[in-house]
Coordinates of C-alpha atoms in Angstrom, one line a residue:
Chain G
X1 CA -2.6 -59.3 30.9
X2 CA -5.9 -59.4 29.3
X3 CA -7.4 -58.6 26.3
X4 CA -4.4 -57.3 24.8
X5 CA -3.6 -56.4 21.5
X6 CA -1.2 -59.1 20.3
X7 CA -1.4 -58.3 17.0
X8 CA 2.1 -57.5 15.0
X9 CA 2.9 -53.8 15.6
X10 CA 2.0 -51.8 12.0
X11 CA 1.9 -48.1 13.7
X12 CA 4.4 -45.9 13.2
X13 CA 4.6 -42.6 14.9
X14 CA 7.3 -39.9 13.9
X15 CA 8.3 -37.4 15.3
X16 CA 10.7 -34.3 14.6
X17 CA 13.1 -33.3 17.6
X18 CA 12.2 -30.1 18.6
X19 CA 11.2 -29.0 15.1
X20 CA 11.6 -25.4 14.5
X21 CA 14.8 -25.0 16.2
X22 CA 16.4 -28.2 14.2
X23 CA 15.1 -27.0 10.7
X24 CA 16.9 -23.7 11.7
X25 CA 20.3 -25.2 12.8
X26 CA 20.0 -27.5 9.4
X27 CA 19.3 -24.1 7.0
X28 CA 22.7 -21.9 9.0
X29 CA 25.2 -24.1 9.5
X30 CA 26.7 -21.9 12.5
X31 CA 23.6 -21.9 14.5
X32 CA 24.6 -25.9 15.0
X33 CA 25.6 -27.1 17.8
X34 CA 24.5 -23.9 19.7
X35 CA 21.7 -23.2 22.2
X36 CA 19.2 -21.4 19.8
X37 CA 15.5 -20.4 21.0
X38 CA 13.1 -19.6 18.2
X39 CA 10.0 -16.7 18.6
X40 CA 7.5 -15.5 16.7
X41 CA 9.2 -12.2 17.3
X42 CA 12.6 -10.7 18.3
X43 CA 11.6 -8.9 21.6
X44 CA 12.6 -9.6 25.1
X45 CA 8.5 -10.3 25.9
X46 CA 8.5 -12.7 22.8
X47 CA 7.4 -16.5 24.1
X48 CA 9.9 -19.2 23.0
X49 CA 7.7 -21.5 20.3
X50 CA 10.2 -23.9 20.7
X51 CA 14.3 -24.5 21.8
X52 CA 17.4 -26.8 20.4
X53 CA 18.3 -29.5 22.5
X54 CA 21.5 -27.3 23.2
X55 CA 19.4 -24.8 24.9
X56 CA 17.0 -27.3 26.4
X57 CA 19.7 -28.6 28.8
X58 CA 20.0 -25.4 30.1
X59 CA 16.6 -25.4 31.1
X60 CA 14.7 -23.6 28.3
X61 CA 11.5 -24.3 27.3
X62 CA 8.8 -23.9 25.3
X63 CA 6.5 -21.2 27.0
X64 CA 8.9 -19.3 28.3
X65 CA 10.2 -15.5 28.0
X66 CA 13.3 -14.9 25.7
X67 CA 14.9 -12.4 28.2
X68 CA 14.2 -15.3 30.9
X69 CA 15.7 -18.0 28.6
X70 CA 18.5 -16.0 28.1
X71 CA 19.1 -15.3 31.6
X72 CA 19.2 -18.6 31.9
X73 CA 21.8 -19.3 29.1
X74 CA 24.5 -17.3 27.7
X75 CA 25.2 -17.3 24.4
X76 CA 21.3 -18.5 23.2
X77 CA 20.4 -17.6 19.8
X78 CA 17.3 -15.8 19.1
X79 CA 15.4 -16.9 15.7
X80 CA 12.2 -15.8 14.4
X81 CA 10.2 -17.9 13.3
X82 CA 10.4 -19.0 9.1
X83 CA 6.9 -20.9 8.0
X84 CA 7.7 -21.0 4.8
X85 CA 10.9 -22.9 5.4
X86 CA 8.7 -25.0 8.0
X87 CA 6.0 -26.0 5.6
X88 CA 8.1 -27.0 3.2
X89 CA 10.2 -29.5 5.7
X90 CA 6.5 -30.7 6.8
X91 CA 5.6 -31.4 3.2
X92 CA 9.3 -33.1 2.6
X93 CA 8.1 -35.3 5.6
X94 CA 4.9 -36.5 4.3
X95 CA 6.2 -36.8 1.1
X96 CA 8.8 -39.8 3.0
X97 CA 6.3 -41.1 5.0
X98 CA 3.7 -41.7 2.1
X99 CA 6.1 -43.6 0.1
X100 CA 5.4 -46.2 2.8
X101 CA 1.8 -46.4 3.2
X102 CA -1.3 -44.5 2.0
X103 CA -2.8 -44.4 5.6
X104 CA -0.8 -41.0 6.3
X105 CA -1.9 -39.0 9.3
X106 CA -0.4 -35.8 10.5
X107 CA -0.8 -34.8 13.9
X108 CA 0.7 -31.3 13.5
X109 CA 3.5 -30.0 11.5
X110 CA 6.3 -32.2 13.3
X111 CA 4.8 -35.1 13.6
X112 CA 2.8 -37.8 12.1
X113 CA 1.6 -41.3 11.7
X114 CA 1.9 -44.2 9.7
X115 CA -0.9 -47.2 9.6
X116 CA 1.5 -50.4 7.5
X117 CA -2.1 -52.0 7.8
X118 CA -2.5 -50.3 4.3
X119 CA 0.8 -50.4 2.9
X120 CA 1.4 -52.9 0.0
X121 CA 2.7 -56.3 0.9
X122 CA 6.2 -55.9 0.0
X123 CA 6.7 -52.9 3.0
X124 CA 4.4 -55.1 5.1
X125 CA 6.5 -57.8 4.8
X126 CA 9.6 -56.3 6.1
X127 CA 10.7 -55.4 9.4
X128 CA 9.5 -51.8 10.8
X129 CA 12.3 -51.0 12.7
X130 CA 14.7 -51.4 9.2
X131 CA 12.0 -49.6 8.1
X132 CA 12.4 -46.1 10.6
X133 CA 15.7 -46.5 10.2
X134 CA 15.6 -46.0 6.8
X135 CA 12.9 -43.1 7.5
X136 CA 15.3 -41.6 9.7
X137 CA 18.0 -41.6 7.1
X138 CA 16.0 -40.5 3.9
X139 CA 15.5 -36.9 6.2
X140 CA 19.0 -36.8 6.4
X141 CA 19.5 -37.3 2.8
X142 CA 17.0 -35.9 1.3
X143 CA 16.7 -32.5 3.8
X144 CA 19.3 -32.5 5.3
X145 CA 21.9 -34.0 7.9
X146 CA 21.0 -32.0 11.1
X147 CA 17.9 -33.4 10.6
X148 CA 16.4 -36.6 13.3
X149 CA 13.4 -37.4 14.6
X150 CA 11.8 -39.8 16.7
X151 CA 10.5 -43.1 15.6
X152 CA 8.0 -45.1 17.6
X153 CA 5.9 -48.4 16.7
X154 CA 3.0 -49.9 18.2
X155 CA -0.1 -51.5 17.6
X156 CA -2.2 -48.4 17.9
X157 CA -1.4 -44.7 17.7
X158 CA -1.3 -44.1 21.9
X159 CA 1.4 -47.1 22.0
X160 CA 3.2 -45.7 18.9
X161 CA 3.2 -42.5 19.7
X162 CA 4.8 -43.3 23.9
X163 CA 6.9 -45.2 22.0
X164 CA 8.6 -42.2 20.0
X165 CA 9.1 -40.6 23.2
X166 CA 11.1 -42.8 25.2
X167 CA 14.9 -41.8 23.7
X168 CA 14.9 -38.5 22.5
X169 CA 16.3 -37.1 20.1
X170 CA 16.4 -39.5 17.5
X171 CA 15.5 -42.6 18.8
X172 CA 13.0 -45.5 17.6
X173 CA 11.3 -47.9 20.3
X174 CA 8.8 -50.5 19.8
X175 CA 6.1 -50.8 22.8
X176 CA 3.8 -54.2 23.1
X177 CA 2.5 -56.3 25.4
X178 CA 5.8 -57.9 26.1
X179 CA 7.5 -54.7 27.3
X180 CA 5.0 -52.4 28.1
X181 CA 4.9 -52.8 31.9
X182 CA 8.6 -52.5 32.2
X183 CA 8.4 -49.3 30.1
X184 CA 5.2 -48.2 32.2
X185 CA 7.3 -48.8 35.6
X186 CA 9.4 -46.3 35.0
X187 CA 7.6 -43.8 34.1
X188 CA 4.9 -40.9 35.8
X189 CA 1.2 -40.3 35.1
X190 CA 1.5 -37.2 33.3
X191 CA 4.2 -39.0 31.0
X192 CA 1.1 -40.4 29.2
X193 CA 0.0 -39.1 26.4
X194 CA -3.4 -37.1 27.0
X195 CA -2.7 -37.2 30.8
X196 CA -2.1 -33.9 32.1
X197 CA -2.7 -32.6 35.7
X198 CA -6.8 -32.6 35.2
X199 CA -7.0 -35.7 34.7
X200 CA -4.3 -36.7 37.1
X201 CA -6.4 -35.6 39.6
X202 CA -9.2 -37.5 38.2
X203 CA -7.3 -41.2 38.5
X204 CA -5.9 -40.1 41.9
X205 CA -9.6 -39.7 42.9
X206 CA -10.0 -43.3 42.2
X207 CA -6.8 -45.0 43.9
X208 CA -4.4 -44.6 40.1
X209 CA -1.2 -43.1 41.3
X210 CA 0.9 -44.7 38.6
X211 CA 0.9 -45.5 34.9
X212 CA 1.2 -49.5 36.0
X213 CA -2.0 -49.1 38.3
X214 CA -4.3 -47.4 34.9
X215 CA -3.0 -50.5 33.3
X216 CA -4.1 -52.9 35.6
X217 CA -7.5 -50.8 36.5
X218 CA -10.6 -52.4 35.2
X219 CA -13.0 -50.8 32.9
X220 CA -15.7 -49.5 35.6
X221 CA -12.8 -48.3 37.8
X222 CA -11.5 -45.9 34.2
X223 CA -15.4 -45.2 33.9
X224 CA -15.7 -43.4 37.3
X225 CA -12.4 -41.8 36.7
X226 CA -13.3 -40.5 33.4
X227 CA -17.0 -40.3 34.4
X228 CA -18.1 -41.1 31.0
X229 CA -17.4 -43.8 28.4
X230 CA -13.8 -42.4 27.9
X231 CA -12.7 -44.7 30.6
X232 CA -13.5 -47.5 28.3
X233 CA -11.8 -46.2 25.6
X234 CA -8.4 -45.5 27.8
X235 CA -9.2 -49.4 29.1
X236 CA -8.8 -50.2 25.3
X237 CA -6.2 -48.1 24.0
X238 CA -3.7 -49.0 26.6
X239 CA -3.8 -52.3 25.7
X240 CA -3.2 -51.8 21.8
X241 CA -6.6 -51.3 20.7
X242 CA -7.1 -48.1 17.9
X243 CA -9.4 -46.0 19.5
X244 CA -8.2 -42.5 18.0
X245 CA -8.2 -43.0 14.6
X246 CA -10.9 -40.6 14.2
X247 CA -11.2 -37.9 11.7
X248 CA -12.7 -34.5 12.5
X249 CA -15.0 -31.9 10.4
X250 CA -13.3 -28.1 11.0
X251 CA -15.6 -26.7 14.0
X252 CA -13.9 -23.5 14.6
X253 CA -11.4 -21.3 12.9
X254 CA -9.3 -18.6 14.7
X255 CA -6.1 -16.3 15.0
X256 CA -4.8 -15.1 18.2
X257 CA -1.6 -12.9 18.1
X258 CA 0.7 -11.5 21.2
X259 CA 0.5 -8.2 21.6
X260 CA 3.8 -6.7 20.2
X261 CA 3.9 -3.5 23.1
X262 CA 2.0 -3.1 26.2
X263 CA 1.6 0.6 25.3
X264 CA -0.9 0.4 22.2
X265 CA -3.7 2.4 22.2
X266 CA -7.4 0.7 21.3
X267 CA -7.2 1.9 18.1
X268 CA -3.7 0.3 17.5
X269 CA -4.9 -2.9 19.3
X270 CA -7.8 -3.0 16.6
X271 CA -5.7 -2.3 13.9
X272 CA -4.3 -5.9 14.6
X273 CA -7.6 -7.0 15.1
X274 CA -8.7 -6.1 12.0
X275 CA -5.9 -8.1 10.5
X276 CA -6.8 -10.7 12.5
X277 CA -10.4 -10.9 11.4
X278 CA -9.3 -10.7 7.6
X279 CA -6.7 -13.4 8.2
X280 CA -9.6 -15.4 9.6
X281 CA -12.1 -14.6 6.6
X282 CA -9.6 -16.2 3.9
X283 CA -9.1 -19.1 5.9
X284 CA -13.0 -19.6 6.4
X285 CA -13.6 -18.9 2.6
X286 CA -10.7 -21.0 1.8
X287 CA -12.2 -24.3 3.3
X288 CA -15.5 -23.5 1.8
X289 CA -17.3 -22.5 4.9
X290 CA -19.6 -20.0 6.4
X291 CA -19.9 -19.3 10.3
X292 CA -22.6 -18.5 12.3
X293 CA -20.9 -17.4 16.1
X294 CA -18.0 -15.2 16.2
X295 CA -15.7 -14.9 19.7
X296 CA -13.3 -12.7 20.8
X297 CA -11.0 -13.8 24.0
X298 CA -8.2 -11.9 24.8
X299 CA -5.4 -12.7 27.8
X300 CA -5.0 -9.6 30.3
X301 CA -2.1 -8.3 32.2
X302 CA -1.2 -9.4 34.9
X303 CA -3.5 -12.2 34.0
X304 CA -6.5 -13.1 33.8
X305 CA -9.3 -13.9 30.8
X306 CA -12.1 -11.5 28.8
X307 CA -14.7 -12.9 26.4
X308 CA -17.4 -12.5 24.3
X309 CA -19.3 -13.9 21.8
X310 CA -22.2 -13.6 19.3
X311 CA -24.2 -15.6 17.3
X312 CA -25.6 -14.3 14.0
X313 CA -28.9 -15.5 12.5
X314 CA -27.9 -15.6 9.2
X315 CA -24.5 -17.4 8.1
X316 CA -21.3 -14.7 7.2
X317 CA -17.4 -15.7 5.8
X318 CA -16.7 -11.7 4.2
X319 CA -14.3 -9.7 6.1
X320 CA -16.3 -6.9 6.5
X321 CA -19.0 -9.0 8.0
X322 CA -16.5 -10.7 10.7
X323 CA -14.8 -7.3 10.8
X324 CA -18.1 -5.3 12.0
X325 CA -19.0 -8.4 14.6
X326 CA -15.6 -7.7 15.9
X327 CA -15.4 -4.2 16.3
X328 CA -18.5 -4.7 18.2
X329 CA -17.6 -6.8 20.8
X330 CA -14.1 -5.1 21.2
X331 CA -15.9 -2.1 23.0
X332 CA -16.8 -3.8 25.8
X333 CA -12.7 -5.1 26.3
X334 CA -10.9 -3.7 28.7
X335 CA -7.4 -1.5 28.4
X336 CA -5.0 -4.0 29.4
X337 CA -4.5 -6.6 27.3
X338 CA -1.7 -8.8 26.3
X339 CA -3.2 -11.4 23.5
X340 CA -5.7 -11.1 21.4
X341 CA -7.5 -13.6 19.2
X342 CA -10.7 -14.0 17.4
X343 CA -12.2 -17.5 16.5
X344 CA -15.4 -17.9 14.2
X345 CA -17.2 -21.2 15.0
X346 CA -20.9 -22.7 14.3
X347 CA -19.6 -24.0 10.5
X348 CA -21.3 -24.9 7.6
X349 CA -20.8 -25.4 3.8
X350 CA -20.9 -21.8 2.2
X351 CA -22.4 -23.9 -0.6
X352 CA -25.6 -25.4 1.4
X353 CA -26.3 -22.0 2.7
X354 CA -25.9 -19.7 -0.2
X355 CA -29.2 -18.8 -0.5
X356 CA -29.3 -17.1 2.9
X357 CA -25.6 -16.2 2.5
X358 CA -26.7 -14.1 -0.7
X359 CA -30.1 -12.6 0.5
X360 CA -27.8 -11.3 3.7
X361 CA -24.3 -10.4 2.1
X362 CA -24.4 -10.2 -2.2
X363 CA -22.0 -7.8 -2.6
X364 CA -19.8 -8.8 0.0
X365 CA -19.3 -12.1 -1.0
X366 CA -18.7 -11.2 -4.7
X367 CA -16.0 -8.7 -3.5
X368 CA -14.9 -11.6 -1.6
X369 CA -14.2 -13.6 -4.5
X370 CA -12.3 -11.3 -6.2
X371 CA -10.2 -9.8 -2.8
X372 CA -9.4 -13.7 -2.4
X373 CA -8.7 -14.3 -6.2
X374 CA -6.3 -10.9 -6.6
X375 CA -4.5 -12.4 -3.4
X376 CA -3.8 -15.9 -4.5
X377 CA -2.4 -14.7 -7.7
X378 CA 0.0 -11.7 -6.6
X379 CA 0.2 -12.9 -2.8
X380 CA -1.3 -13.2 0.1
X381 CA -2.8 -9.6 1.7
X382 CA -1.9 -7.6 -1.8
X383 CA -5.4 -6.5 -1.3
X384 CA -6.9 -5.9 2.1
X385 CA -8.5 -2.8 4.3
X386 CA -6.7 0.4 4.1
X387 CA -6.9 0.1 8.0
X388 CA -4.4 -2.7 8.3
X389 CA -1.9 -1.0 6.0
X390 CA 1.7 -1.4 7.5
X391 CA 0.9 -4.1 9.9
X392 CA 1.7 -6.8 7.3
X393 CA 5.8 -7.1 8.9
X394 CA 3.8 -7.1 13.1
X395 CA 1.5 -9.5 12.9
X396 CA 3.1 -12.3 10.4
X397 CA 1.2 -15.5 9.3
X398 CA 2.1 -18.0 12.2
X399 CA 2.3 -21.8 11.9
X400 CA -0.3 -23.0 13.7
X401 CA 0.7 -25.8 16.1
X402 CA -2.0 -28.9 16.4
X403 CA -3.7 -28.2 13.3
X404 CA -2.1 -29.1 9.3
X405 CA -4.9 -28.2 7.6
X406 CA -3.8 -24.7 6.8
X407 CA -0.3 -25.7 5.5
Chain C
X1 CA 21.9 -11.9 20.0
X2 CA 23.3 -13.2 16.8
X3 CA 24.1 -10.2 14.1
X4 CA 21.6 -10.5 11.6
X5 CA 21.1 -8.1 8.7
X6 CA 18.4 -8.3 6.2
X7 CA 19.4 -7.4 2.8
X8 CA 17.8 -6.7 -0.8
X9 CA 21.4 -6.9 -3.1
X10 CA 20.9 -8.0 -6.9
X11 CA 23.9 -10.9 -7.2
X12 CA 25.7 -12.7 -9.8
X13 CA 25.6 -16.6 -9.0
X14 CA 26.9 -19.9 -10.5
X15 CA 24.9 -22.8 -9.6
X16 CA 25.5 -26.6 -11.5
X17 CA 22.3 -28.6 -12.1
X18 CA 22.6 -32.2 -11.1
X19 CA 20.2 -35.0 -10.8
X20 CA 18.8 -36.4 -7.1
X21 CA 16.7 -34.8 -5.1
X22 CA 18.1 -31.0 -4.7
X23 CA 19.2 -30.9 -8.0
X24 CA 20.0 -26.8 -8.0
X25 CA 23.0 -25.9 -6.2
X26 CA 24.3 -22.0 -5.9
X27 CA 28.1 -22.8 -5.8
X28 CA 29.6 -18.8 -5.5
X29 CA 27.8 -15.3 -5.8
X30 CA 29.7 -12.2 -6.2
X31 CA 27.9 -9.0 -4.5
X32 CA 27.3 -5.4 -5.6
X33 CA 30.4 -4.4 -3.5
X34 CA 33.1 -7.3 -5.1
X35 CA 32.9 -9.3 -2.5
X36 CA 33.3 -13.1 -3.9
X37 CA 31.6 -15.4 -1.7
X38 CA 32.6 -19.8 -2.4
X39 CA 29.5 -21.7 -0.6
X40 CA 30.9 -24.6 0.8
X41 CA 27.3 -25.9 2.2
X42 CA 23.8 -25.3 1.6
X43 CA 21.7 -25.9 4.6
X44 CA 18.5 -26.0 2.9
X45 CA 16.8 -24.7 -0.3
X46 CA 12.8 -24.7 -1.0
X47 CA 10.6 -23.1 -2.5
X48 CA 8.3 -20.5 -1.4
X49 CA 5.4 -18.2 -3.2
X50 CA 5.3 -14.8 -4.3
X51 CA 1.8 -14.5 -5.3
X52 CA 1.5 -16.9 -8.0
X53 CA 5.6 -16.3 -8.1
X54 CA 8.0 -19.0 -7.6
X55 CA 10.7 -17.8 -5.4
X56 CA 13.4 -20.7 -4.7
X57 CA 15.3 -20.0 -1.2
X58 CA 18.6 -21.2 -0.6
X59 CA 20.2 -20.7 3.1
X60 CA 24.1 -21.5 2.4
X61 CA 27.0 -20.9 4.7
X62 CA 30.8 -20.1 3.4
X63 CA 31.7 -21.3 6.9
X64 CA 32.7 -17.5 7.9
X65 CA 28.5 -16.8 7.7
X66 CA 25.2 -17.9 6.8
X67 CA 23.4 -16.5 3.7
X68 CA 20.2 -16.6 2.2
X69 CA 19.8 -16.1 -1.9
X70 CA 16.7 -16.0 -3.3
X71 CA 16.2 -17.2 -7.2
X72 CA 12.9 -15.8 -8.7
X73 CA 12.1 -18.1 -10.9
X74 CA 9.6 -15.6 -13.5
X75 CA 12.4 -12.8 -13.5
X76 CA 15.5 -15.6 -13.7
X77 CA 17.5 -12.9 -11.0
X78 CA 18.9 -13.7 -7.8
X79 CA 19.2 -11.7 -4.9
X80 CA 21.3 -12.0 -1.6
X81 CA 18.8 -11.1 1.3
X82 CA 20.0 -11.9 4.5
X83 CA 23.6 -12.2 5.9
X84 CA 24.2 -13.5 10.0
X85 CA 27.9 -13.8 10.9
X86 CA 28.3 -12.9 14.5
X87 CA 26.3 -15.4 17.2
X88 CA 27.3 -14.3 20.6

């Protein structure tokens, strides 16, 4: 093989088995041991978030309805979803894994990774395997003893992270050059990480059938497959080369939220909207930003996709001001609708822009600062629009899956 | 569906403080109604906000059902707010 990366393997990827539904058979004991689904809501058109492993072998899986899930499997648990109980195992997690290294990254709330490249020499010096092992044992210690998780270790993140899903649950693999095409054998395209059917269809178009023939593709063959200089970098990174250790600046920030009833009128559905667009506002003020484009896209029954956007010339980050831009755009939605969510993108610093942010919105954003200050102190919504009142217990605070930046 | 019912009951609780890394531990709460409850485990305890409020959670079990008691930590009161015993 050429050009690997034979460098010793300091990546650590962890991983925790099917998170929601573990944290909630560790906090009730009789849930253990039981097929349990968890939802963001306890109605028969709720979407399972995630399942136990129990469940899972009956076939239930993420994305699917709870009254088809528990056709599917008698006895299955229904949970709602519990962020608070969630954030705090994500920060016990972090907590464990920076004790080893202060090059912590997490991916989303369940899962994470460790670079040993800037750990001190005394953890560098020992062997990572003892080393998730032990990782594996301080969540059962120090959370609790339903709890496992995955453990993988490479010499990059893609490696590390393939790695940690070889053997689930609780399992920890090490994937290098010496093993990596026995490993790869045995596996399918889409059972590489960032390889979904898209870009299947993409290496297909170029001879790749198999995870054995990316590997042994050259770079100008990944190039025309990828049609840009992403083929270069999948060249790289499946040989053990970082290439994804990038950090991003926040480009967007949204809420979307299911629908609970199909019979809402518009002004119910823009009651949740409203929420919605507030929720938004704190989070935008919160990192310090204003936005310039606001979008609305909701998902239609039967199915199906409805947009629209605008972009404002002056910055905005009040609720009022999001509020209004929705409201907008909602009359030109149609009547059936099943999802809706809001997303305000084209960020900037509130602070480089608060000359034009004042000239457009003074008074909103000093209500802003006190709405946002009364709320941090007494709790979150204590103060918002008199239009929202009584939807605080429908549309709960999610946990956003992908992003940690708002936990 | 499991039987899960949401409470709001002011309870009486012992709890030893230890050392190590959960050192709070609700040991047996007695309800508005007399009933005496022993925990035998705690499945997890954390703490969550109330504003600028600290509430401590602790989901328990006394192996007969799952509990969750809530200690605010300003007021120094505990409260008994869920209770799930039947998972069919």
């Amino acid at each position: 093989m050429s050009e690997f990366n034979v460098a010793q393997p300091l990546v650590m990827h962890i991983d925790l088995n099917s998170c929601f539904a573990t944290i909630e058979q560790q906090s009730r004991p009789k849930l253990r041991g039981r097929p349990v689904a968890v939802v963001n809501r306890r109605a028969d058109n709720a979407t399972i978030v995630t399942a136990s492993y129990e469940a899972k072998a009956y076939g239930v899986a993420t994305g699917m309805l709870a009254s088809a899930a528990k056709r599917l499997v008698p006895g299955l648990v229904v949970v709602e979803t519990d962020p608070p109980k969630y954030r705090y195992v994500y920060r016990r997690l972090l907590r464990v894994m920076r004790d080893y290294s202060a090059s912590v990254a997490m991916k989303s709330i369940d899962e994470g990774v460790i670079d040993f490249a800037a750990a001190p020499g005394d953890i560098q010096d020992r062997d990572l395997a003892s080393i998730g092992h032990e990782i594996k044992q301080r969540l059962r210690d120090e959370i609790g003893v339903w709890m496992r998780c995955n453990v993988g270790i490479g010499t990059n993140r893609f490696l590390a992270k393939m790695a940690a899903a070889l053997h689930k649950p609780d399992g920890l693999d090490i994937l290098t050059s010496h093993n990596i095409r026995e490993i790869f054998a045995g596996l399918k395209l889409q059972d590489l990480t960032g390889i979904a059917a898209r870009n299947e269809h993409r290496l297909n178009a170029v001879g790749i059938y198999t995870p054995l023939d990316m590997l042994d593709a050259d770079v100008m063959t990944l190039r025309l497959a990828f049609r840009s200089v992403h083929g270069e970098y999948w060249y790289r990174r499946l040989r053990g080369w970082e290439v994804d250790d990038a950090v991003h600046d926040l480009q967007s920030c949204g809420r979307q939220y299911v629908l609970d009833s199909r019979s809402l009128s518009r002004q119910e559905i823009m009651k949740r909207l409203h929420v919605l667009a507030e929720d938004v506002g704190s989070k935008l003020r919160g990192e310090g930003k204003s936005a310039r484009g606001i979008s609305l896209r909701f998902i239609l029954y039967p199915r199906g996709i409805w947009q629209a956007h605008y972009l404002s010339p002056l910055p905005f980050s009040s609720n009022l001001a999001i509020w209004r831009m929705a409201e907008q755009l909602f009359r030109g939605a149609p009547d059936n609708i099943r999802l809706i969510s809001i997303t305000c993108y084209h960020l900037a610093d509130a602070d480089a822009l608060s000359q034009l942010d004042l000239f457009s919105d003074d008074l909103d954003t000093r209500l802003m600062a006190a709405v946002d200050s009364v709320n941090r102190r007494y709790g979150a919504r204590v103060l918002h629009s008199a239009s929202t009142l009584s939807l605080d217990e429908i549309v709960k605070t999610k946990i956003p899956f992908g992003s940690t930046r708002y936990l | 569906m499991n039987d899960e019912v949401q409470l709001d009951e002011r309870v009486q609780v012992i709890c030893t403080f230890g050392s190590g890394v959960n050192p709070c531990r609700p040991v047996r709460f007695r309800r508005p109604n007399g009933q005496e409850v022993t925990v035998t485990e705690i499945g997890l305890g954390y703490p969550t906000l109330a504003g600028r409020r600290m509430v401590h959670v602790f989901d328990v079990t006394d192996g007969a059902s799952d509990y969750r008691l809530e200690f605010d930590s300003e007021r120094l009161t505990w409260r008994l707010t869920r209770q799930a015993d039947r998972y069919e």
